[in-house]
Structures are given as structure tokens and as C-alpha cells.
Amino acid sequence: MSEIMTAKDLCLWYGKTQALKSVNIDIHENNITAFIGPSGCGKSTFLKTLNRMNDLVDGVRITGEVTYNGRDIFDKSTDVNELRREIGMVFQKPNPFPMSIYDNIAYGPRTHGIRNKAKLDEIVEESLRAAAIWDEVKDRLKKNALGMSGGQQQRLCIARALAVKPKILLMDEPTSALDPISTSRIEELAIELKKSYTIVIVTHNMQQAVRISDYTAFFLLGELVEFGETEKLFSQPTEKRTEDYITGRFG
């Protein structure tokens, strides 16, 4: 099983506050890796480090390394736009652009220079199909995306991320704002997508990690406490702190 990303001794500070403490982890290709842990434990911070979203925050300092396909993403030669194209992101709250459904999906490909209408039509349909929402929206592609339900908006945001052909999809609590039916749709979608993509998901819902992930990382106070195959981590955790968290003794 090949690793597509690896973090080595990754530390991160916001100003004087250390948010990540020497994180070491391998992300396996075509698997779903879940990050769990109480609020404020560093899981979203670490997720955003993987495509350098933290570059956008003032006062951030990072040491250690993150390699993607064997190359250090913090290297000066890294094209950050290209990195973010290959490592897409879906946020906690659906954030469609205030434009048509079609234009939401075509936006990324257009910024990467695709202008041909037939090509864009193809990408829009492909992406919406991949996000399991094509049948619901194919007759209203010109309608404003803000008129969709929350669950549809989130699948639209997944389709928008897929439109630029990423290799990895980062998902930051993608179902926390959704109802149970929309949540199970996104979970089914994630399982389907891992055939073609590598998925890393932050979730505060341990059952969700158990249901959909192949690997789970447990974070606590900026430290990666334990990482391993999901089934094993939940059934036979090696760390007492992991056991206490998953059995509900704290968190």
C-alpha cells in the first residue's frame, strides 16, 4: 500500500501558541483516513497544513516536513496553486459561490485555462455525476446554487473540488451542518470516491469514522496520540488516552 503523503515531525505555532506537536503520519492512497479528537485538538489545523491553507493565516510558523508524492510541499519551488488543485478541500459549511450551479463547477477549470464550452459541459456533468447529484440538478444548471438544500450544496462543493481533477480530497467536518439523510449520502459518496481519490476527513463523529474510514488518527492537545487501521484502533487501542476518548470517559 503506497503512501501519497507523509508528515515528519510537523510542528505548527499560531504566534506563541503551539497547535501541533511533532506529528508523524502516512496517508495511504485510495483510502479514507479520519482525524478524530475533541474540539481544538489540532485536527483541522493539521488538515489545512496538507494543502498549505495555513499559509493564509497571520503569524503561523511551521517546522518539520510534509511530503506529497515524495516532494516537500513547503519547498520554495512548490507551486501552491498547483498543490491546491491536486489537494482539494471541502469545508464544514457548504460554501457555493453565488452563481449558477453550472458556473460553480466550471469556475475551477476556467481559472486553469479551459474555455471550450463542450469541454466545460463534459467536466460539469462528470463532476456532478461523481458527486452523486447530477440527476437532481441536471434540469436547473443555470439556477443559482444558493437555492439548493444544504445537503445538495455540500455535494455541489464536492463536485466543484472534483472538477479540477485533484488526487486528494480534504474534508473538514463535511457533514456537521447536515441532517442525517444528507450525512449518509455524503458518507456513501466518500466510500465511492475513494476508488479514484485519496480522502482525508476530519470528523467529530466517531461513529462516522468507524463507518467510512480505513485509517484513523486520534489527536489530543496538538499531539497525534495514536494512528492505525480504524477497526483496530477502535477495538484494541494501544493508548489509554485513545481508549478513554472512544469509550466516552472524556472529550
PDB file of C-alpha atoms in Angstrom:
ATOM      1  CA  MET A   1       0.000   0.000   0.000  1.00  0.00           C
ATOM      2  CA  SER A   2       1.615   3.237  -1.060  1.00  0.00           C
ATOM      3  CA  GLU A   3       1.725   6.461   0.878  1.00  0.00           C
ATOM      4  CA  ILE A   4       0.729   9.539  -1.074  1.00  0.00           C
ATOM      5  CA  MET A   5       1.529  11.984   1.760  1.00  0.00           C
ATOM      6  CA  THR A   6       3.774  11.807   4.778  1.00  0.00           C
ATOM      7  CA  ALA A   7       4.261  14.227   7.666  1.00  0.00           C
ATOM      8  CA  LYS A   8       7.506  14.103   9.635  1.00  0.00           C
ATOM      9  CA  ASP A   9       7.989  15.902  12.956  1.00  0.00           C
ATOM     10  CA  LEU A  10       5.458  18.513  11.899  1.00  0.00           C
ATOM     11  CA  CYS A  11       5.051  21.340  14.405  1.00  0.00           C
ATOM     12  CA  LEU A  12       2.911  24.436  13.992  1.00  0.00           C
ATOM     13  CA  TRP A  13       2.571  27.603  16.026  1.00  0.00           C
ATOM     14  CA  TYR A  14      -0.037  30.368  15.872  1.00  0.00           C
ATOM     15  CA  GLY A  15       2.050  33.201  17.285  1.00  0.00           C
ATOM     16  CA  LYS A  16       3.365  31.811  20.602  1.00  0.00           C
ATOM     17  CA  THR A  17       0.775  29.042  20.864  1.00  0.00           C
ATOM     18  CA  GLN A  18       1.880  25.625  19.669  1.00  0.00           C
ATOM     19  CA  ALA A  19      -1.060  23.973  17.907  1.00  0.00           C
ATOM     20  CA  LEU A  20       0.701  20.864  16.530  1.00  0.00           C
ATOM     21  CA  LYS A  21       3.440  18.919  18.295  1.00  0.00           C
ATOM     22  CA  SER A  22       5.717  16.731  16.201  1.00  0.00           C
ATOM     23  CA  VAL A  23       3.081  14.950  14.118  1.00  0.00           C
ATOM     24  CA  ASN A  24       4.245  11.872  12.167  1.00  0.00           C
ATOM     25  CA  ILE A  25       1.784  10.148   9.858  1.00  0.00           C
ATOM     26  CA  ASP A  26       1.491   8.408   6.490  1.00  0.00           C
ATOM     27  CA  ILE A  27      -1.613   8.979   4.354  1.00  0.00           C
ATOM     28  CA  HIS A  28      -2.325   5.930   2.187  1.00  0.00           C
ATOM     29  CA  GLU A  29      -3.503   6.274  -1.382  1.00  0.00           C
ATOM     30  CA  ASN A  30      -7.133   5.396  -2.257  1.00  0.00           C
ATOM     31  CA  ASN A  31      -8.089   5.090   1.378  1.00  0.00           C
ATOM     32  CA  ILE A  32     -10.172   7.202   3.720  1.00  0.00           C
ATOM     33  CA  THR A  33      -8.209   8.488   6.696  1.00  0.00           C
ATOM     34  CA  ALA A  34     -10.245  10.029   9.530  1.00  0.00           C
ATOM     35  CA  PHE A  35      -8.923  12.512  12.094  1.00  0.00           C
ATOM     36  CA  ILE A  36     -10.798  12.373  15.398  1.00  0.00           C
ATOM     37  CA  GLY A  37     -10.387  14.097  18.753  1.00  0.00           C
ATOM     38  CA  PRO A  38     -12.047  16.753  20.920  1.00  0.00           C
ATOM     39  CA  SER A  39     -12.565  20.315  19.653  1.00  0.00           C
ATOM     40  CA  GLY A  40      -9.410  22.383  19.471  1.00  0.00           C
ATOM     41  CA  CYS A  41      -7.085  19.360  19.435  1.00  0.00           C
ATOM     42  CA  GLY A  42      -5.348  20.284  16.171  1.00  0.00           C
ATOM     43  CA  LYS A  43      -7.098  18.005  13.672  1.00  0.00           C
ATOM     44  CA  SER A  44      -8.436  20.787  11.413  1.00  0.00           C
ATOM     45  CA  THR A  45      -5.166  22.701  11.739  1.00  0.00           C
ATOM     46  CA  PHE A  46      -3.272  19.635  10.575  1.00  0.00           C
ATOM     47  CA  LEU A  47      -5.726  19.031   7.730  1.00  0.00           C
ATOM     48  CA  LYS A  48      -5.238  22.605   6.474  1.00  0.00           C
ATOM     49  CA  THR A  49      -1.471  22.170   6.602  1.00  0.00           C
ATOM     50  CA  LEU A  50      -1.706  19.405   3.994  1.00  0.00           C
ATOM     51  CA  ASN A  51      -2.570  21.868   1.219  1.00  0.00           C
ATOM     52  CA  ARG A  52      -0.961  24.905   2.823  1.00  0.00           C
ATOM     53  CA  MET A  53      -4.221  26.640   3.692  1.00  0.00           C
ATOM     54  CA  ASN A  54      -2.495  27.773   6.899  1.00  0.00           C
ATOM     55  CA  ASP A  55      -0.245  29.992   4.757  1.00  0.00           C
ATOM     56  CA  LEU A  56      -3.229  32.334   4.683  1.00  0.00           C
ATOM     57  CA  VAL A  57      -3.230  32.796   8.496  1.00  0.00           C
ATOM     58  CA  ASP A  58      -1.046  35.529  10.013  1.00  0.00           C
ATOM     59  CA  GLY A  59       1.680  34.562  12.442  1.00  0.00           C
ATOM     60  CA  VAL A  60       1.825  30.878  11.531  1.00  0.00           C
ATOM     61  CA  ARG A  61       5.184  29.154  11.848  1.00  0.00           C
ATOM     62  CA  ILE A  62       5.754  25.575  10.712  1.00  0.00           C
ATOM     63  CA  THR A  63       8.709  23.232  11.213  1.00  0.00           C
ATOM     64  CA  GLY A  64       9.182  19.657  10.052  1.00  0.00           C
ATOM     65  CA  GLU A  65       8.081  18.449   6.655  1.00  0.00           C
ATOM     66  CA  VAL A  66       5.114  17.230   4.687  1.00  0.00           C
ATOM     67  CA  THR A  67       5.844  15.314   1.526  1.00  0.00           C
ATOM     68  CA  TYR A  68       3.342  14.772  -1.258  1.00  0.00           C
ATOM     69  CA  ASN A  69       4.404  12.182  -3.843  1.00  0.00           C
ATOM     70  CA  GLY A  70       7.875  12.376  -2.339  1.00  0.00           C
ATOM     71  CA  ARG A  71       8.264  16.162  -2.604  1.00  0.00           C
ATOM     72  CA  ASP A  72       8.322  18.573   0.332  1.00  0.00           C
ATOM     73  CA  ILE A  73       5.265  20.820  -0.018  1.00  0.00           C
ATOM     74  CA  PHE A  74       6.999  23.646   1.899  1.00  0.00           C
ATOM     75  CA  ASP A  75       9.889  23.731  -0.558  1.00  0.00           C
ATOM     76  CA  LYS A  76      10.320  27.145  -2.196  1.00  0.00           C
ATOM     77  CA  SER A  77       9.856  25.578  -5.635  1.00  0.00           C
ATOM     78  CA  THR A  78       6.336  24.357  -4.781  1.00  0.00           C
ATOM     79  CA  ASP A  79       3.596  25.984  -6.859  1.00  0.00           C
ATOM     80  CA  VAL A  80       0.955  26.472  -4.158  1.00  0.00           C
ATOM     81  CA  ASN A  81      -1.880  26.929  -6.674  1.00  0.00           C
ATOM     82  CA  GLU A  82      -0.989  23.654  -8.321  1.00  0.00           C
ATOM     83  CA  LEU A  83      -0.705  21.977  -4.900  1.00  0.00           C
ATOM     84  CA  ARG A  84      -4.221  23.157  -4.002  1.00  0.00           C
ATOM     85  CA  ARG A  85      -5.524  21.937  -7.340  1.00  0.00           C
ATOM     86  CA  GLU A  86      -4.178  18.458  -6.615  1.00  0.00           C
ATOM     87  CA  ILE A  87      -5.205  18.532  -2.959  1.00  0.00           C
ATOM     88  CA  GLY A  88      -8.773  19.866  -2.908  1.00  0.00           C
ATOM     89  CA  MET A  89     -10.731  20.972   0.145  1.00  0.00           C
ATOM     90  CA  VAL A  90     -14.353  20.722   1.252  1.00  0.00           C
ATOM     91  CA  PHE A  91     -15.299  22.802   4.275  1.00  0.00           C
ATOM     92  CA  GLN A  92     -17.588  22.315   7.226  1.00  0.00           C
ATOM     93  CA  LYS A  93     -20.286  24.675   5.975  1.00  0.00           C
ATOM     94  CA  PRO A  94     -21.266  24.322   2.325  1.00  0.00           C
ATOM     95  CA  ASN A  95     -19.906  27.420   0.565  1.00  0.00           C
ATOM     96  CA  PRO A  96     -21.206  27.523  -3.007  1.00  0.00           C
ATOM     97  CA  PHE A  97     -20.383  30.665  -4.970  1.00  0.00           C
ATOM     98  CA  PRO A  98     -23.386  32.989  -5.520  1.00  0.00           C
ATOM     99  CA  MET A  99     -23.690  31.969  -9.176  1.00  0.00           C
ATOM    100  CA  SER A 100     -25.325  29.219 -11.194  1.00  0.00           C
ATOM    101  CA  ILE A 101     -24.807  25.537 -10.436  1.00  0.00           C
ATOM    102  CA  TYR A 102     -23.005  25.214 -13.778  1.00  0.00           C
ATOM    103  CA  ASP A 103     -20.689  28.165 -13.113  1.00  0.00           C
ATOM    104  CA  ASN A 104     -19.803  26.829  -9.657  1.00  0.00           C
ATOM    105  CA  ILE A 105     -18.374  23.692 -11.255  1.00  0.00           C
ATOM    106  CA  ALA A 106     -16.854  25.408 -14.311  1.00  0.00           C
ATOM    107  CA  TYR A 107     -15.131  28.035 -12.161  1.00  0.00           C
ATOM    108  CA  GLY A 108     -12.009  25.983 -11.340  1.00  0.00           C
ATOM    109  CA  PRO A 109     -11.440  24.561 -14.832  1.00  0.00           C
ATOM    110  CA  ARG A 110     -11.865  28.081 -16.284  1.00  0.00           C
ATOM    111  CA  THR A 111      -9.231  29.508 -13.936  1.00  0.00           C
ATOM    112  CA  HIS A 112      -6.930  26.740 -15.190  1.00  0.00           C
ATOM    113  CA  GLY A 113      -7.460  27.929 -18.760  1.00  0.00           C
ATOM    114  CA  ILE A 114     -10.242  25.651 -20.049  1.00  0.00           C
ATOM    115  CA  ARG A 115     -12.543  27.790 -22.218  1.00  0.00           C
ATOM    116  CA  ASN A 116     -14.029  25.270 -24.645  1.00  0.00           C
ATOM    117  CA  LYS A 117     -17.781  25.014 -23.968  1.00  0.00           C
ATOM    118  CA  ALA A 118     -18.084  21.347 -24.945  1.00  0.00           C
ATOM    119  CA  LYS A 119     -15.154  20.501 -22.656  1.00  0.00           C
ATOM    120  CA  LEU A 120     -16.654  22.520 -19.791  1.00  0.00           C
ATOM    121  CA  ASP A 121     -20.054  20.842 -20.294  1.00  0.00           C
ATOM    122  CA  GLU A 122     -18.335  17.489 -20.048  1.00  0.00           C
ATOM    123  CA  ILE A 123     -16.428  18.418 -16.866  1.00  0.00           C
ATOM    124  CA  VAL A 124     -19.588  19.820 -15.232  1.00  0.00           C
ATOM    125  CA  GLU A 125     -21.579  16.673 -15.938  1.00  0.00           C
ATOM    126  CA  GLU A 126     -18.720  14.356 -14.945  1.00  0.00           C
ATOM    127  CA  SER A 127     -18.124  16.193 -11.666  1.00  0.00           C
ATOM    128  CA  LEU A 128     -21.803  16.362 -10.719  1.00  0.00           C
ATOM    129  CA  ARG A 129     -22.187  12.667 -11.520  1.00  0.00           C
ATOM    130  CA  ALA A 130     -19.125  11.837  -9.428  1.00  0.00           C
ATOM    131  CA  ALA A 131     -20.681  13.761  -6.530  1.00  0.00           C
ATOM    132  CA  ALA A 132     -23.958  11.837  -6.974  1.00  0.00           C
ATOM    133  CA  ILE A 133     -26.042  14.922  -7.614  1.00  0.00           C
ATOM    134  CA  TRP A 134     -26.333  15.120 -11.419  1.00  0.00           C
ATOM    135  CA  ASP A 135     -29.850  13.648 -11.579  1.00  0.00           C
ATOM    136  CA  GLU A 136     -31.127  16.178  -9.035  1.00  0.00           C
ATOM    137  CA  VAL A 137     -29.746  19.261 -10.773  1.00  0.00           C
ATOM    138  CA  LYS A 138     -29.341  18.481 -14.480  1.00  0.00           C
ATOM    139  CA  ASP A 139     -32.516  20.406 -15.379  1.00  0.00           C
ATOM    140  CA  ARG A 140     -31.549  23.511 -13.418  1.00  0.00           C
ATOM    141  CA  LEU A 141     -27.878  24.059 -14.112  1.00  0.00           C
ATOM    142  CA  LYS A 142     -28.497  27.746 -14.842  1.00  0.00           C
ATOM    143  CA  LYS A 143     -30.246  28.302 -11.484  1.00  0.00           C
ATOM    144  CA  ASN A 144     -28.436  29.940  -8.582  1.00  0.00           C
ATOM    145  CA  ALA A 145     -26.648  27.378  -6.404  1.00  0.00           C
ATOM    146  CA  LEU A 146     -27.737  29.217  -3.251  1.00  0.00           C
ATOM    147  CA  GLY A 147     -31.277  27.937  -3.873  1.00  0.00           C
ATOM    148  CA  MET A 148     -30.227  24.324  -3.197  1.00  0.00           C
ATOM    149  CA  SER A 149     -30.709  22.497   0.095  1.00  0.00           C
ATOM    150  CA  GLY A 150     -27.763  22.245   2.499  1.00  0.00           C
ATOM    151  CA  GLY A 151     -27.039  18.629   1.622  1.00  0.00           C
ATOM    152  CA  GLN A 152     -27.157  19.411  -2.100  1.00  0.00           C
ATOM    153  CA  GLN A 153     -24.905  22.429  -1.607  1.00  0.00           C
ATOM    154  CA  GLN A 154     -22.331  20.246   0.127  1.00  0.00           C
ATOM    155  CA  ARG A 155     -22.380  17.701  -2.715  1.00  0.00           C
ATOM    156  CA  LEU A 156     -22.056  20.626  -5.138  1.00  0.00           C
ATOM    157  CA  CYS A 157     -18.948  21.765  -3.237  1.00  0.00           C
ATOM    158  CA  ILE A 158     -17.540  18.243  -3.534  1.00  0.00           C
ATOM    159  CA  ALA A 159     -18.290  18.299  -7.284  1.00  0.00           C
ATOM    160  CA  ARG A 160     -16.592  21.707  -7.532  1.00  0.00           C
ATOM    161  CA  ALA A 161     -13.475  20.286  -5.844  1.00  0.00           C
ATOM    162  CA  LEU A 162     -13.513  17.276  -8.210  1.00  0.00           C
ATOM    163  CA  ALA A 163     -13.829  19.452 -11.324  1.00  0.00           C
ATOM    164  CA  VAL A 164     -10.124  20.373 -11.286  1.00  0.00           C
ATOM    165  CA  LYS A 165      -9.126  16.679 -11.107  1.00  0.00           C
ATOM    166  CA  PRO A 166      -7.477  16.521  -7.682  1.00  0.00           C
ATOM    167  CA  LYS A 167      -5.619  13.484  -6.334  1.00  0.00           C
ATOM    168  CA  ILE A 168      -6.563  14.064  -2.706  1.00  0.00           C
ATOM    169  CA  LEU A 169      -9.757  15.429  -1.169  1.00  0.00           C
ATOM    170  CA  LEU A 170      -9.539  17.016   2.276  1.00  0.00           C
ATOM    171  CA  MET A 171     -12.879  17.228   4.096  1.00  0.00           C
ATOM    172  CA  ASP A 172     -13.207  19.330   7.238  1.00  0.00           C
ATOM    173  CA  GLU A 173     -16.265  18.005   9.125  1.00  0.00           C
ATOM    174  CA  PRO A 174     -18.240  17.981   5.857  1.00  0.00           C
ATOM    175  CA  THR A 175     -21.457  16.675   7.437  1.00  0.00           C
ATOM    176  CA  SER A 176     -21.574  18.584  10.726  1.00  0.00           C
ATOM    177  CA  ALA A 177     -24.094  21.122   9.363  1.00  0.00           C
ATOM    178  CA  LEU A 178     -26.266  18.476   7.651  1.00  0.00           C
ATOM    179  CA  ASP A 179     -29.283  16.355   8.569  1.00  0.00           C
ATOM    180  CA  PRO A 180     -28.922  12.549   8.959  1.00  0.00           C
ATOM    181  CA  ILE A 181     -30.119  11.722   5.423  1.00  0.00           C
ATOM    182  CA  SER A 182     -27.720  14.177   3.770  1.00  0.00           C
ATOM    183  CA  THR A 183     -24.973  12.912   6.086  1.00  0.00           C
ATOM    184  CA  SER A 184     -25.420   9.305   4.989  1.00  0.00           C
ATOM    185  CA  ARG A 185     -25.401  10.432   1.333  1.00  0.00           C
ATOM    186  CA  ILE A 186     -22.063  12.182   1.808  1.00  0.00           C
ATOM    187  CA  GLU A 187     -20.698   9.108   3.632  1.00  0.00           C
ATOM    188  CA  GLU A 188     -21.763   6.791   0.793  1.00  0.00           C
ATOM    189  CA  LEU A 189     -20.253   9.247  -1.649  1.00  0.00           C
ATOM    190  CA  ALA A 190     -16.915   9.286   0.197  1.00  0.00           C
ATOM    191  CA  ILE A 191     -16.743   5.475   0.102  1.00  0.00           C
ATOM    192  CA  GLU A 192     -17.461   5.551  -3.653  1.00  0.00           C
ATOM    193  CA  LEU A 193     -14.913   8.319  -4.302  1.00  0.00           C
ATOM    194  CA  LYS A 194     -12.002   6.528  -2.634  1.00  0.00           C
ATOM    195  CA  LYS A 195     -11.804   4.259  -5.677  1.00  0.00           C
ATOM    196  CA  SER A 196     -10.457   7.260  -7.580  1.00  0.00           C
ATOM    197  CA  TYR A 197      -9.234   9.635  -4.861  1.00  0.00           C
ATOM    198  CA  THR A 198      -7.479   9.651  -1.525  1.00  0.00           C
ATOM    199  CA  ILE A 199      -9.706  11.136   1.172  1.00  0.00           C
ATOM    200  CA  VAL A 200      -8.773  12.707   4.492  1.00  0.00           C
ATOM    201  CA  ILE A 201     -11.711  13.642   6.691  1.00  0.00           C
ATOM    202  CA  VAL A 202     -11.910  15.488   9.996  1.00  0.00           C
ATOM    203  CA  THR A 203     -14.926  14.349  11.970  1.00  0.00           C
ATOM    204  CA  HIS A 204     -16.199  14.939  15.495  1.00  0.00           C
ATOM    205  CA  ASN A 205     -18.450  11.935  14.991  1.00  0.00           C
ATOM    206  CA  MET A 206     -16.649   8.739  15.995  1.00  0.00           C
ATOM    207  CA  GLN A 207     -19.376   6.536  14.502  1.00  0.00           C
ATOM    208  CA  GLN A 208     -18.741   8.243  11.190  1.00  0.00           C
ATOM    209  CA  ALA A 209     -15.034   7.397  11.413  1.00  0.00           C
ATOM    210  CA  VAL A 210     -15.945   3.764  12.142  1.00  0.00           C
ATOM    211  CA  ARG A 211     -18.447   3.630   9.276  1.00  0.00           C
ATOM    212  CA  ILE A 212     -16.352   5.046   6.482  1.00  0.00           C
ATOM    213  CA  SER A 213     -12.633   5.236   7.233  1.00  0.00           C
ATOM    214  CA  ASP A 214      -9.842   2.740   6.642  1.00  0.00           C
ATOM    215  CA  TYR A 215      -7.416   4.512   8.977  1.00  0.00           C
ATOM    216  CA  THR A 216      -7.999   6.737  11.982  1.00  0.00           C
ATOM    217  CA  ALA A 217      -5.731   9.270  13.685  1.00  0.00           C
ATOM    218  CA  PHE A 218      -6.597  10.406  17.215  1.00  0.00           C
ATOM    219  CA  PHE A 219      -5.424  13.910  18.118  1.00  0.00           C
ATOM    220  CA  LEU A 220      -5.303  15.416  21.590  1.00  0.00           C
ATOM    221  CA  LEU A 221      -3.942  18.848  22.518  1.00  0.00           C
ATOM    222  CA  GLY A 222      -1.974  19.151  19.287  1.00  0.00           C
ATOM    223  CA  GLU A 223      -0.418  15.719  19.572  1.00  0.00           C
ATOM    224  CA  LEU A 224      -1.091  12.697  17.391  1.00  0.00           C
ATOM    225  CA  VAL A 225      -1.750  10.160  20.147  1.00  0.00           C
ATOM    226  CA  GLU A 226      -2.465   7.120  18.019  1.00  0.00           C
ATOM    227  CA  PHE A 227      -2.794   6.212  14.369  1.00  0.00           C
ATOM    228  CA  GLY A 228      -3.731   2.921  12.775  1.00  0.00           C
ATOM    229  CA  GLU A 229      -6.317   0.864  10.959  1.00  0.00           C
ATOM    230  CA  THR A 230      -9.742   2.075  12.056  1.00  0.00           C
ATOM    231  CA  GLU A 231     -11.081  -1.285  13.109  1.00  0.00           C
ATOM    232  CA  LYS A 232      -8.048  -1.974  15.258  1.00  0.00           C
ATOM    233  CA  LEU A 233      -7.852   1.495  16.766  1.00  0.00           C
ATOM    234  CA  PHE A 234     -11.472   1.306  17.919  1.00  0.00           C
ATOM    235  CA  SER A 235     -11.405  -2.329  19.067  1.00  0.00           C
ATOM    236  CA  GLN A 236      -7.892  -2.527  20.552  1.00  0.00           C
ATOM    237  CA  PRO A 237      -6.434   0.926  21.107  1.00  0.00           C
ATOM    238  CA  THR A 238      -2.824   0.789  22.279  1.00  0.00           C
ATOM    239  CA  GLU A 239      -3.003   4.088  24.186  1.00  0.00           C
ATOM    240  CA  LYS A 240      -5.020   4.611  27.366  1.00  0.00           C
ATOM    241  CA  ARG A 241      -5.919   8.152  26.217  1.00  0.00           C
ATOM    242  CA  THR A 242      -7.399   6.755  22.990  1.00  0.00           C
ATOM    243  CA  GLU A 243      -9.414   4.223  24.932  1.00  0.00           C
ATOM    244  CA  ASP A 244     -10.704   6.887  27.323  1.00  0.00           C
ATOM    245  CA  TYR A 245     -11.778   9.071  24.416  1.00  0.00           C
ATOM    246  CA  ILE A 246     -13.528   6.417  22.356  1.00  0.00           C
ATOM    247  CA  THR A 247     -15.326   4.957  25.383  1.00  0.00           C
ATOM    248  CA  GLY A 248     -16.561   8.441  26.302  1.00  0.00           C
ATOM    249  CA  ARG A 249     -14.607   8.884  29.538  1.00  0.00           C
ATOM    250  CA  PHE A 250     -13.603  12.326  28.345  1.00  0.00           C
ATOM    251  CA  GLY A 251     -13.924  14.613  25.320  1.00  0.00           C
TER     252      GLY A 251
END
